Coordinates of C-alpha atoms in Angstrom, one line a residue:
M1 CA -173.5 0.5 -64.0
A2 CA -171.5 2.0 -66.8
D3 CA -169.7 0.0 -69.5
V4 CA -166.9 2.5 -69.9
I5 CA -166.0 5.5 -67.8
Y6 CA -163.7 8.3 -69.1
I7 CA -162.1 10.3 -66.3
H8 CA -159.7 13.3 -65.9
A9 CA -160.9 15.0 -69.0
N10 CA -161.7 18.5 -70.1
V11 CA -165.2 17.9 -71.4
Y12 CA -166.7 20.6 -73.6
T13 CA -170.4 19.4 -73.5
G14 CA -171.9 21.7 -76.1
V15 CA -174.7 22.4 -73.6
R16 CA -175.3 26.1 -72.9
A17 CA -175.4 27.1 -69.3
K18 CA -178.8 28.3 -68.0
G19 CA -178.9 32.1 -67.9
Q20 CA -175.5 32.3 -69.7
P21 CA -176.2 31.7 -73.4
K22 CA -172.7 32.3 -74.4
S23 CA -171.2 29.9 -71.8
I24 CA -170.8 26.2 -72.5
L25 CA -170.9 23.8 -69.6
R26 CA -167.7 21.8 -68.8
A27 CA -167.3 18.5 -67.1
E28 CA -164.5 16.2 -66.0
A29 CA -165.8 12.7 -66.8
I30 CA -168.2 10.8 -69.0
A31 CA -170.0 7.4 -68.3
V32 CA -171.1 5.4 -71.3
R33 CA -173.6 2.5 -71.2
G34 CA -174.3 0.7 -74.5
D35 CA -174.1 3.3 -77.3
R36 CA -175.4 6.2 -75.1
I37 CA -174.0 8.6 -72.6
Q38 CA -175.2 7.6 -69.2
A39 CA -173.8 10.6 -67.2
V40 CA -171.5 13.6 -67.5
G41 CA -170.1 15.3 -64.5
K42 CA -167.2 15.5 -62.0
N43 CA -164.7 12.6 -61.6
A44 CA -166.0 11.6 -58.2
E45 CA -169.7 11.4 -59.1
I46 CA -169.0 9.5 -62.4
E47 CA -166.7 7.0 -60.7
K48 CA -169.7 6.0 -58.5
L49 CA -171.1 4.3 -61.7
K50 CA -168.2 1.9 -61.9
G51 CA -169.0 -1.7 -61.6
P52 CA -166.9 -4.9 -61.6
Q53 CA -166.9 -5.0 -65.4
T54 CA -166.6 -1.3 -66.1
Q55 CA -163.6 -0.2 -68.2
V56 CA -162.0 3.0 -66.9
I57 CA -160.0 5.2 -69.3
D58 CA -157.9 8.1 -67.9
L59 CA -157.8 10.9 -70.6
G60 CA -155.0 12.8 -68.9
G61 CA -156.8 16.2 -68.9
H62 CA -157.3 16.2 -72.7
F63 CA -160.1 18.1 -74.4
V64 CA -163.2 16.1 -75.3
M65 CA -166.1 17.3 -77.4
A66 CA -168.9 15.9 -79.5
G67 CA -167.8 14.2 -82.6
F68 CA -167.7 16.3 -85.8
N69 CA -170.7 15.9 -88.1
D70 CA -169.6 16.7 -91.6
A71 CA -172.7 18.0 -93.2
H72 CA -171.5 17.7 -96.8
L73 CA -169.0 15.3 -98.3
H74 CA -168.5 12.6 -101.0
L75 CA -167.1 9.5 -99.4
A76 CA -166.8 7.1 -102.3
D77 CA -165.4 9.9 -104.5
A78 CA -162.8 10.6 -101.9
G79 CA -161.7 7.0 -101.6
L80 CA -161.6 6.6 -105.4
Q81 CA -159.4 9.6 -105.7
K82 CA -156.9 7.9 -103.4
L83 CA -157.0 4.8 -105.7
N84 CA -156.9 6.7 -109.0
L85 CA -154.5 9.4 -110.2
N86 CA -154.5 11.9 -107.4
L87 CA -153.5 15.3 -108.6
T88 CA -154.4 17.3 -105.4
G89 CA -151.8 19.9 -104.8
V90 CA -149.8 19.7 -108.0
K91 CA -148.2 23.0 -108.5
T92 CA -147.6 23.2 -112.3
L93 CA -148.9 21.8 -115.5
D94 CA -145.5 20.0 -115.9
E95 CA -146.0 18.3 -112.6
L96 CA -149.4 17.1 -113.7
R97 CA -148.0 15.7 -116.9
K98 CA -145.2 14.0 -115.0
K99 CA -147.7 12.3 -112.7
L100 CA -149.7 11.2 -115.7
R101 CA -146.6 9.9 -117.5
D102 CA -145.7 7.8 -114.4
R103 CA -149.2 6.4 -114.3
V104 CA -149.0 5.5 -118.0
Q105 CA -145.9 3.5 -117.4
E106 CA -147.6 1.3 -114.8
T107 CA -151.0 0.9 -116.6
A108 CA -151.8 -1.8 -119.1
L109 CA -151.9 -0.6 -122.7
G110 CA -155.3 0.9 -123.7
E111 CA -156.7 1.0 -120.1
W112 CA -158.5 4.1 -118.9
I113 CA -156.6 6.5 -116.6
V114 CA -159.0 8.6 -114.5
G115 CA -158.1 10.9 -111.7
G116 CA -158.7 14.4 -110.3
G117 CA -157.7 17.1 -107.9
W118 CA -155.9 19.5 -110.2
D119 CA -156.3 23.2 -109.6
E120 CA -154.8 25.6 -112.1
T121 CA -155.2 28.6 -109.7
L122 CA -152.2 27.1 -107.8
W123 CA -150.0 27.2 -110.9
P124 CA -147.7 30.1 -111.9
V125 CA -149.5 30.2 -115.3
K126 CA -153.1 29.9 -114.4
V127 CA -154.4 28.4 -117.6
T128 CA -156.5 25.2 -117.7
P129 CA -154.9 22.2 -119.2
N130 CA -156.1 21.0 -122.6
R131 CA -156.3 17.7 -124.5
R132 CA -153.0 18.3 -126.3
N133 CA -151.2 18.6 -123.0
L134 CA -152.5 15.1 -122.1
D135 CA -152.1 13.6 -125.6
E136 CA -148.4 14.2 -125.6
V137 CA -147.9 11.9 -122.5
S138 CA -150.8 9.5 -122.6
N139 CA -149.5 7.0 -125.1
G140 CA -152.9 6.1 -126.4
H141 CA -154.6 5.7 -123.1
P142 CA -158.0 7.3 -122.6
V143 CA -157.3 10.0 -119.9
F144 CA -160.0 11.9 -118.0
L145 CA -159.0 14.2 -115.1
V146 CA -161.5 16.1 -113.0
R147 CA -160.8 19.5 -111.5
I148 CA -160.6 19.8 -107.7
D149 CA -164.1 21.3 -107.5
E150 CA -165.5 18.5 -109.7
H151 CA -167.4 21.0 -111.8
S152 CA -165.0 20.8 -114.8
A153 CA -162.7 18.2 -116.2
V154 CA -160.1 17.7 -119.0
A155 CA -160.2 14.8 -121.4
N156 CA -157.6 13.8 -124.0
S157 CA -158.4 13.3 -127.6
R158 CA -159.0 9.5 -127.2
V159 CA -161.6 10.2 -124.6
L160 CA -163.4 12.8 -126.7
E161 CA -163.4 10.3 -129.6
L162 CA -164.9 7.6 -127.4
A163 CA -167.5 10.0 -126.1
N164 CA -168.3 11.3 -129.6
V165 CA -167.5 14.9 -128.5
T166 CA -166.7 16.6 -131.8
P167 CA -166.8 20.1 -133.3
A168 CA -170.4 19.4 -134.3
S169 CA -171.5 18.5 -130.7
S170 CA -173.9 20.9 -129.1
D171 CA -173.5 22.0 -125.5
P172 CA -175.8 20.0 -123.2
E173 CA -178.4 21.9 -121.1
G174 CA -176.6 23.2 -118.0
G175 CA -173.1 22.4 -119.5
R176 CA -170.4 23.7 -121.8
I177 CA -167.8 22.2 -124.1
D178 CA -164.9 24.6 -124.3
R179 CA -163.7 25.3 -127.8
N180 CA -160.7 26.9 -129.5
E181 CA -160.9 29.7 -132.1
K182 CA -161.6 27.0 -134.8
G183 CA -164.5 25.6 -132.9
E184 CA -162.7 22.4 -131.9
P185 CA -163.2 21.0 -128.4
T186 CA -160.2 21.9 -126.2
G187 CA -160.8 18.9 -123.9
I188 CA -162.3 21.0 -121.1
L189 CA -165.8 20.0 -120.2
R190 CA -167.9 21.9 -117.7
E191 CA -170.9 20.9 -115.6
T192 CA -173.3 18.5 -117.4
A193 CA -170.9 18.2 -120.3
I194 CA -168.8 16.0 -118.0
E195 CA -171.6 13.4 -118.1
M196 CA -170.9 12.9 -121.8
V197 CA -167.6 11.2 -120.8
R198 CA -168.8 9.6 -117.6
A199 CA -171.3 7.7 -119.7
V200 CA -168.5 5.8 -121.4
I201 CA -166.0 5.3 -118.5
P202 CA -165.9 1.7 -117.3
K203 CA -167.5 1.6 -113.9
P204 CA -165.2 0.5 -111.0
S205 CA -165.9 -2.9 -109.6
R206 CA -167.8 -3.4 -106.4
E207 CA -164.6 -4.5 -104.7
K208 CA -162.8 -1.3 -105.8
R209 CA -165.8 0.8 -104.5
Q210 CA -165.7 -0.9 -101.2
Q211 CA -162.0 -0.5 -100.9
A212 CA -162.4 3.2 -101.7
I213 CA -165.2 3.6 -99.1
E214 CA -163.1 1.9 -96.4
L215 CA -160.2 4.2 -97.1
A216 CA -162.4 7.2 -96.8
L217 CA -164.0 5.9 -93.6
A218 CA -160.6 5.5 -92.0
D219 CA -159.8 9.1 -93.0
L220 CA -162.9 10.3 -91.2
A221 CA -162.1 8.3 -88.0
Q222 CA -158.6 9.7 -87.9
H223 CA -159.9 13.2 -88.1
G224 CA -162.6 12.9 -85.5
V225 CA -165.6 12.8 -87.9
T226 CA -168.3 10.6 -86.3
S227 CA -171.2 11.4 -88.7
A228 CA -171.2 12.1 -92.4
Q229 CA -173.9 13.4 -94.6
D230 CA -172.9 11.8 -97.9
C231 CA -173.5 12.2 -101.6
S232 CA -171.5 9.9 -103.9
T233 CA -173.4 10.2 -107.2
I234 CA -170.5 11.9 -109.0
A235 CA -167.8 9.2 -108.5
E236 CA -167.0 7.6 -111.8
G237 CA -170.6 7.0 -112.7
C238 CA -171.3 5.1 -109.4
S239 CA -174.9 5.4 -108.3
T240 CA -175.5 6.4 -104.7
W241 CA -177.5 3.3 -104.2
E242 CA -174.6 1.0 -105.0
D243 CA -172.6 2.8 -102.4
F244 CA -175.5 2.6 -99.9
Q245 CA -175.6 -1.2 -100.3
I246 CA -171.9 -1.3 -99.5
Y247 CA -172.6 0.7 -96.4
E248 CA -175.2 -1.9 -95.5
D249 CA -172.8 -4.7 -95.9
L250 CA -170.2 -2.9 -93.8
E251 CA -172.7 -2.2 -91.1
K252 CA -173.7 -6.0 -90.9
E253 CA -170.0 -6.8 -90.6
G254 CA -169.4 -4.3 -87.9
K255 CA -167.0 -2.2 -90.1
L256 CA -169.0 0.9 -90.4
T257 CA -167.1 3.4 -88.3
A258 CA -169.1 6.6 -88.9
R259 CA -172.8 7.3 -89.0
I260 CA -173.9 7.8 -92.6
T261 CA -176.9 9.7 -93.8
E262 CA -177.0 9.0 -97.5
W263 CA -178.5 11.6 -99.9
L264 CA -180.6 10.5 -102.8
P265 CA -180.6 12.0 -106.3
F266 CA -183.3 14.7 -106.6
D267 CA -183.9 13.9 -110.3
Q268 CA -185.0 10.3 -109.8
P269 CA -188.7 9.5 -110.0
V270 CA -190.6 9.9 -106.8
Q271 CA -191.8 6.3 -106.7
D272 CA -188.1 5.1 -106.9
L273 CA -187.1 7.5 -104.2
R274 CA -189.9 6.2 -101.9
A275 CA -188.8 2.6 -102.5
K276 CA -185.2 3.4 -101.6
R277 CA -186.3 5.4 -98.5
E278 CA -188.5 2.6 -97.3
S279 CA -185.9 -0.2 -97.9
H280 CA -183.8 0.7 -94.9
S281 CA -185.2 1.7 -91.5
R282 CA -185.1 5.4 -90.7
S283 CA -184.6 4.5 -87.1
D284 CA -181.2 3.0 -87.8
L285 CA -179.0 5.7 -86.4
M286 CA -175.8 4.2 -88.0
L287 CA -177.2 4.3 -91.6
H288 CA -180.2 5.6 -93.4
T289 CA -181.2 7.7 -96.4
G290 CA -181.7 11.5 -96.0
M291 CA -182.4 14.5 -98.2
L292 CA -182.7 14.7 -102.0
K293 CA -179.7 16.5 -103.6
A294 CA -179.6 18.5 -106.8
F295 CA -177.0 20.8 -108.5
L296 CA -178.5 24.1 -109.5
D297 CA -175.2 25.7 -110.7
G298 CA -171.5 25.1 -110.8
S299 CA -168.5 26.5 -108.9
L300 CA -166.6 29.8 -108.6
G301 CA -163.4 28.0 -109.4
S302 CA -164.7 26.8 -112.7
R303 CA -166.5 30.1 -113.3
S304 CA -169.8 28.1 -113.6
A305 CA -171.5 29.3 -110.5
A306 CA -174.6 31.2 -111.6
L307 CA -174.4 34.9 -110.8
L308 CA -177.0 37.7 -111.0
E309 CA -174.3 40.0 -112.6
T310 CA -171.4 38.9 -114.7
Y311 CA -168.0 37.7 -113.4
A312 CA -165.8 40.6 -112.7
D313 CA -162.9 38.9 -114.4
N314 CA -165.0 37.5 -117.3
P315 CA -167.6 40.1 -118.1
K316 CA -169.4 38.0 -120.7
N317 CA -170.0 35.1 -118.3
L318 CA -173.0 34.7 -115.9
G319 CA -172.2 31.1 -115.1
L320 CA -174.4 28.1 -115.8
L321 CA -177.8 27.1 -114.4
R322 CA -178.7 23.5 -114.6
Y323 CA -182.5 23.7 -114.3
D324 CA -185.3 25.6 -115.9
P325 CA -187.0 27.4 -113.0
V326 CA -190.5 26.3 -113.8
K327 CA -189.4 22.7 -114.0
L328 CA -187.4 23.0 -110.8
N329 CA -190.3 24.5 -108.9
R330 CA -192.6 21.7 -110.0
M331 CA -190.2 19.0 -109.0
A332 CA -189.4 20.6 -105.6
R333 CA -193.1 20.9 -104.8
E334 CA -193.8 17.3 -105.8
R335 CA -191.0 16.0 -103.6
V336 CA -191.8 18.1 -100.6
L337 CA -195.4 16.9 -100.8
A338 CA -194.0 13.3 -100.9
G339 CA -192.4 13.9 -97.5
F340 CA -188.8 14.5 -98.6
Q341 CA -186.2 17.0 -97.3
I342 CA -184.4 18.8 -100.1
G343 CA -180.9 20.3 -100.4
F344 CA -179.9 22.3 -103.4
H345 CA -176.3 22.9 -104.4
A346 CA -176.2 26.7 -105.1
I347 CA -173.0 28.7 -105.0
G348 CA -173.7 31.8 -107.0
D349 CA -176.4 34.4 -105.9
K350 CA -178.5 33.5 -109.0
G351 CA -178.5 29.8 -108.1
V352 CA -179.3 30.8 -104.5
Q353 CA -182.3 32.8 -105.6
M354 CA -183.5 30.0 -107.8
A355 CA -183.4 27.7 -104.7
L356 CA -185.2 30.1 -102.5
D357 CA -187.9 30.6 -105.0
A358 CA -188.4 26.9 -105.4
F359 CA -188.5 26.4 -101.6
T360 CA -191.1 29.2 -101.2
E361 CA -193.5 27.5 -103.7
A362 CA -192.9 24.0 -102.2
E363 CA -193.5 25.1 -98.6
K364 CA -196.6 27.0 -99.6
A365 CA -198.1 23.9 -101.3
A366 CA -197.2 21.8 -98.3
H367 CA -199.0 24.2 -95.9
E368 CA -202.0 24.4 -98.1
Q369 CA -202.3 20.6 -98.3
N370 CA -201.4 20.1 -94.6
V371 CA -198.4 18.0 -95.5
K372 CA -195.8 17.6 -92.7
A373 CA -192.1 17.6 -92.8
P374 CA -190.2 14.3 -92.5
N375 CA -190.1 14.5 -88.7
G376 CA -193.9 15.2 -88.5
S377 CA -193.5 18.9 -87.8
D378 CA -194.0 22.1 -89.9
D379 CA -190.2 22.6 -90.1
F380 CA -189.1 21.3 -93.5
R381 CA -185.4 22.2 -92.9
L382 CA -184.8 22.8 -96.6
R383 CA -181.1 23.4 -97.2
I384 CA -178.9 25.3 -99.6
E385 CA -175.5 23.6 -99.9
H386 CA -172.5 26.1 -100.2
A387 CA -174.4 29.4 -100.4
Q388 CA -171.1 31.2 -101.0
V389 CA -172.4 34.3 -102.9
T390 CA -175.5 35.8 -101.3
T391 CA -177.1 39.2 -101.0
P392 CA -178.4 40.6 -97.6
E393 CA -182.0 40.3 -98.9
Q394 CA -181.4 36.6 -99.6
I395 CA -180.0 36.0 -96.1
A396 CA -183.2 37.6 -94.7
C397 CA -185.2 35.1 -96.9
F398 CA -183.2 32.2 -95.4
K399 CA -184.4 33.3 -92.0
E400 CA -188.0 33.8 -93.1
L401 CA -188.2 30.3 -94.7
R402 CA -186.0 28.7 -92.0
V403 CA -183.7 27.5 -94.7
I404 CA -180.4 25.9 -93.5
A405 CA -177.1 27.3 -94.7
S406 CA -175.0 24.2 -95.2
M407 CA -171.5 25.7 -95.7
Q408 CA -167.9 24.6 -95.9
P409 CA -165.6 27.3 -94.3
S410 CA -162.4 25.5 -95.4
H411 CA -163.4 26.4 -99.0
L412 CA -162.4 30.0 -98.2
L413 CA -158.8 28.9 -97.5
T414 CA -158.6 27.9 -101.2
D415 CA -160.9 30.5 -102.7
M416 CA -159.6 33.7 -101.1
R417 CA -156.7 33.7 -103.5
W418 CA -159.0 34.5 -106.4
A419 CA -162.6 35.0 -105.1
Q420 CA -162.5 38.8 -105.1
D421 CA -161.2 38.8 -108.7
R422 CA -164.2 36.7 -109.7
L423 CA -166.7 38.7 -107.8
G424 CA -165.4 42.2 -107.4
P425 CA -165.0 43.9 -104.0
K426 CA -168.7 44.8 -103.4
R427 CA -170.1 41.4 -104.1
A428 CA -167.2 39.7 -102.4
S429 CA -167.9 41.6 -99.2
T430 CA -171.1 39.6 -98.7
S431 CA -169.7 36.2 -99.8
Y432 CA -169.0 33.3 -97.4
A433 CA -171.1 35.3 -95.0
W434 CA -171.1 33.1 -91.9
A435 CA -171.5 35.9 -89.4
A436 CA -174.4 37.5 -91.4
F437 CA -176.2 34.1 -91.3
E438 CA -175.5 33.6 -87.6
D439 CA -176.6 37.2 -86.8
E440 CA -179.9 36.6 -88.6
G441 CA -180.5 33.4 -86.6
V442 CA -180.1 31.1 -89.7
T443 CA -178.9 27.6 -88.8
L444 CA -175.4 27.0 -90.0
A445 CA -174.3 23.4 -90.7
F446 CA -170.6 23.0 -91.5
G447 CA -168.8 20.4 -93.6
T448 CA -165.8 20.1 -95.8
D449 CA -167.0 18.9 -99.3
Y450 CA -164.3 16.2 -99.0
P451 CA -162.4 15.4 -101.2
V452 CA -162.7 18.9 -102.7
E453 CA -161.1 20.0 -99.4
P454 CA -159.4 17.7 -96.8
V455 CA -161.8 16.1 -94.4
A456 CA -160.0 17.7 -91.4
P457 CA -162.5 19.8 -89.5
F458 CA -159.8 21.9 -87.9
R459 CA -159.1 23.7 -91.2
G460 CA -162.7 24.7 -91.2
L461 CA -162.7 25.9 -87.6
Y462 CA -159.6 27.9 -88.2
S463 CA -161.1 29.5 -91.3
A464 CA -164.3 30.3 -89.6
V465 CA -162.7 32.1 -86.7
T466 CA -159.9 33.9 -88.6
R467 CA -160.9 34.4 -92.3
K468 CA -157.2 34.2 -92.9
S469 CA -155.0 32.0 -95.2
E470 CA -153.2 29.1 -93.5
D471 CA -150.0 31.1 -93.5
G472 CA -151.8 34.1 -91.9
K473 CA -150.7 36.5 -94.7
Q474 CA -154.1 37.1 -96.3
E475 CA -157.4 38.1 -94.7
Y476 CA -160.8 38.0 -96.4
F477 CA -163.5 40.4 -95.0
P478 CA -162.9 39.7 -91.3
E479 CA -166.3 41.1 -90.3
Q480 CA -167.8 37.7 -91.3
K481 CA -165.7 35.8 -88.6
L482 CA -167.4 33.5 -86.0
T483 CA -166.4 32.8 -82.5
M484 CA -165.0 29.3 -81.8
D485 CA -168.1 28.3 -79.9
Q486 CA -170.2 29.3 -82.9
A487 CA -168.0 27.4 -85.3
I488 CA -168.0 24.3 -83.1
A489 CA -171.8 24.5 -82.9
A490 CA -172.1 24.6 -86.7
Y491 CA -170.0 21.5 -86.9
T492 CA -171.9 19.6 -84.3
T493 CA -175.4 20.7 -83.2
G494 CA -176.0 22.6 -86.4
S495 CA -175.1 19.7 -88.6
A496 CA -177.3 17.4 -86.4
F497 CA -180.3 19.8 -86.7
A498 CA -179.8 19.8 -90.5
E499 CA -180.5 16.1 -90.6
Y500 CA -183.3 16.0 -88.0
E501 CA -181.0 14.4 -85.4
E502 CA -180.5 17.1 -82.8
K503 CA -182.1 15.0 -80.1
E504 CA -179.6 12.2 -80.8
K505 CA -176.2 13.8 -81.2
G506 CA -174.2 17.0 -81.3
K507 CA -173.9 17.4 -77.5
L508 CA -172.4 15.4 -74.6
A509 CA -175.3 15.0 -72.3
P510 CA -177.1 12.0 -70.7
G511 CA -179.2 10.1 -73.2
M512 CA -177.3 11.4 -76.2
L513 CA -175.3 9.0 -78.5
A514 CA -171.8 8.4 -77.2
D515 CA -170.1 10.0 -80.2
F516 CA -167.1 12.1 -79.2
V517 CA -163.5 12.9 -79.9
V518 CA -160.5 13.4 -77.7
L519 CA -158.1 16.1 -78.9
D520 CA -154.5 17.1 -78.0
R521 CA -155.5 20.7 -77.3
D522 CA -158.5 22.8 -76.1
L523 CA -159.8 24.4 -79.3
T524 CA -161.4 27.2 -77.2
A525 CA -158.2 28.2 -75.4
V526 CA -155.4 28.0 -77.9
A527 CA -154.4 30.7 -80.4
P528 CA -156.3 30.3 -83.6
E529 CA -153.3 29.4 -85.7
R530 CA -152.6 26.5 -83.4
V531 CA -156.0 25.0 -84.2
L532 CA -154.6 23.9 -87.6
A533 CA -152.2 21.5 -86.0
T534 CA -154.8 19.8 -83.8
E535 CA -154.4 16.0 -83.5
V536 CA -157.1 13.6 -82.8
L537 CA -156.2 11.2 -80.0
R538 CA -159.3 9.1 -79.9
T539 CA -162.6 8.8 -81.9
V540 CA -165.6 7.1 -80.3
V541 CA -168.8 6.2 -82.1
G542 CA -171.6 4.7 -80.2
G543 CA -169.3 4.0 -77.3
R544 CA -166.9 2.1 -79.5
T545 CA -163.4 3.5 -80.1
V546 CA -162.9 3.5 -83.9
Y547 CA -159.6 5.3 -83.9
E548 CA -156.8 5.8 -81.3
S549 CA -153.5 7.5 -82.1
L550 CA -150.2 6.1 -80.8
T551 CA -149.5 9.3 -79.0
G552 CA -153.0 9.2 -77.4
K553 CA -152.4 5.9 -75.7

């Protein structure tokens, strides 16, 4: 008998109908036993599984689909942003300074003020802030504010002093200290230069980190995200492993409300990575470690994404690479031979090429030495995170190597305001190339990069199927649009495949994990602009309701 039966629903199973590859099977009801789906079908047949203790929930005809699997986010960082000075959406430099001034008034003298989320491309005068802008309102506090993309930051003079960033300081490998005409640091630090400051920022307490993670988990549940592929290494100097240990505690206490696959830092020694991988069972479907993550370049917003040709709006700039290719190839080969999956952050086409070259060498070595992938197969499922600027030849290489394109369509809602200025029209026409990847048969895995973008998956779905701004007034190379079925698959089955869990989740079928969401509208039937306003009525993880809206009761 079932533990719970959900009836009178519009169930989008994610299972393709036999002989009709473009048609997704629908159902009326779901039976759940334990943490798995027992049966999916018509109301009458599912109600036969009702026993004396079975709970029956009438969903009133609402749309039900597999829970969203966010293939790329930063949970601890997102939660800390809520607790720190949150500058997301500020529309002017003056507004940023006002928020900083308000925080100064409520902060004990001399304490650090950290925050992030500013984006100068939203401002009438699109000039990055500098240390003088912060000095005038910081009243002696060390102030460090990270840009929305987390690839550049601004520090005030006190912070530069504490971090010993002076006119004599050299740019670190893979980073840049912006300087004025006199050679003095402006306060803007890019890529690895940010670590010069992070090294001196007091680390948040374990209590603060747990509070941050719980806030972020609540955000996921409210937005229908049942699985998260997480990298939290950039949050105020926190290590991923400290966050993982918090997840372990939350799991023991029954407070872990999303399935977490935690990425490990690519740069750590292989023996340390093995020890961490083996410390927690890989068969734990609520929590385990996953791929190794490395940053190969920066971001388009900070003009630090590595490009094969210079930026159209900054012709002396090719962006920043964070690895020597020979070193990267050696490290990738060593880690693939040790049985690890790898994912490289690469936004620019030069960064993408570096990733593809490293993957080619690593897979060749694995085949020569008869080393298997983490699931025991010959499919290593190597990933490129973001892959925003690509050439047609590179997309063909994705297919040949079976590399996964882990992308965040909601980024385009932000980036389309200036991406063509950065890239020029020809290069922009093959950027954010979701349809080109799909047409080549490359696996797409969608996420949000939360907190760089809100965790709401509906923004990503809207972007994927329209390639339009949220107000509908701007369109970006519409030939790269996806269908809604394709976009949903990238956010469910594609993301599950990207973490070797396609046999466990991503579809609503007997034997699969009972991870699903109930929405207030059928995403496949409403006009695309209405997708943005979608509300989650219920989120279920492993058969347990972890979020229920008041309107959904």
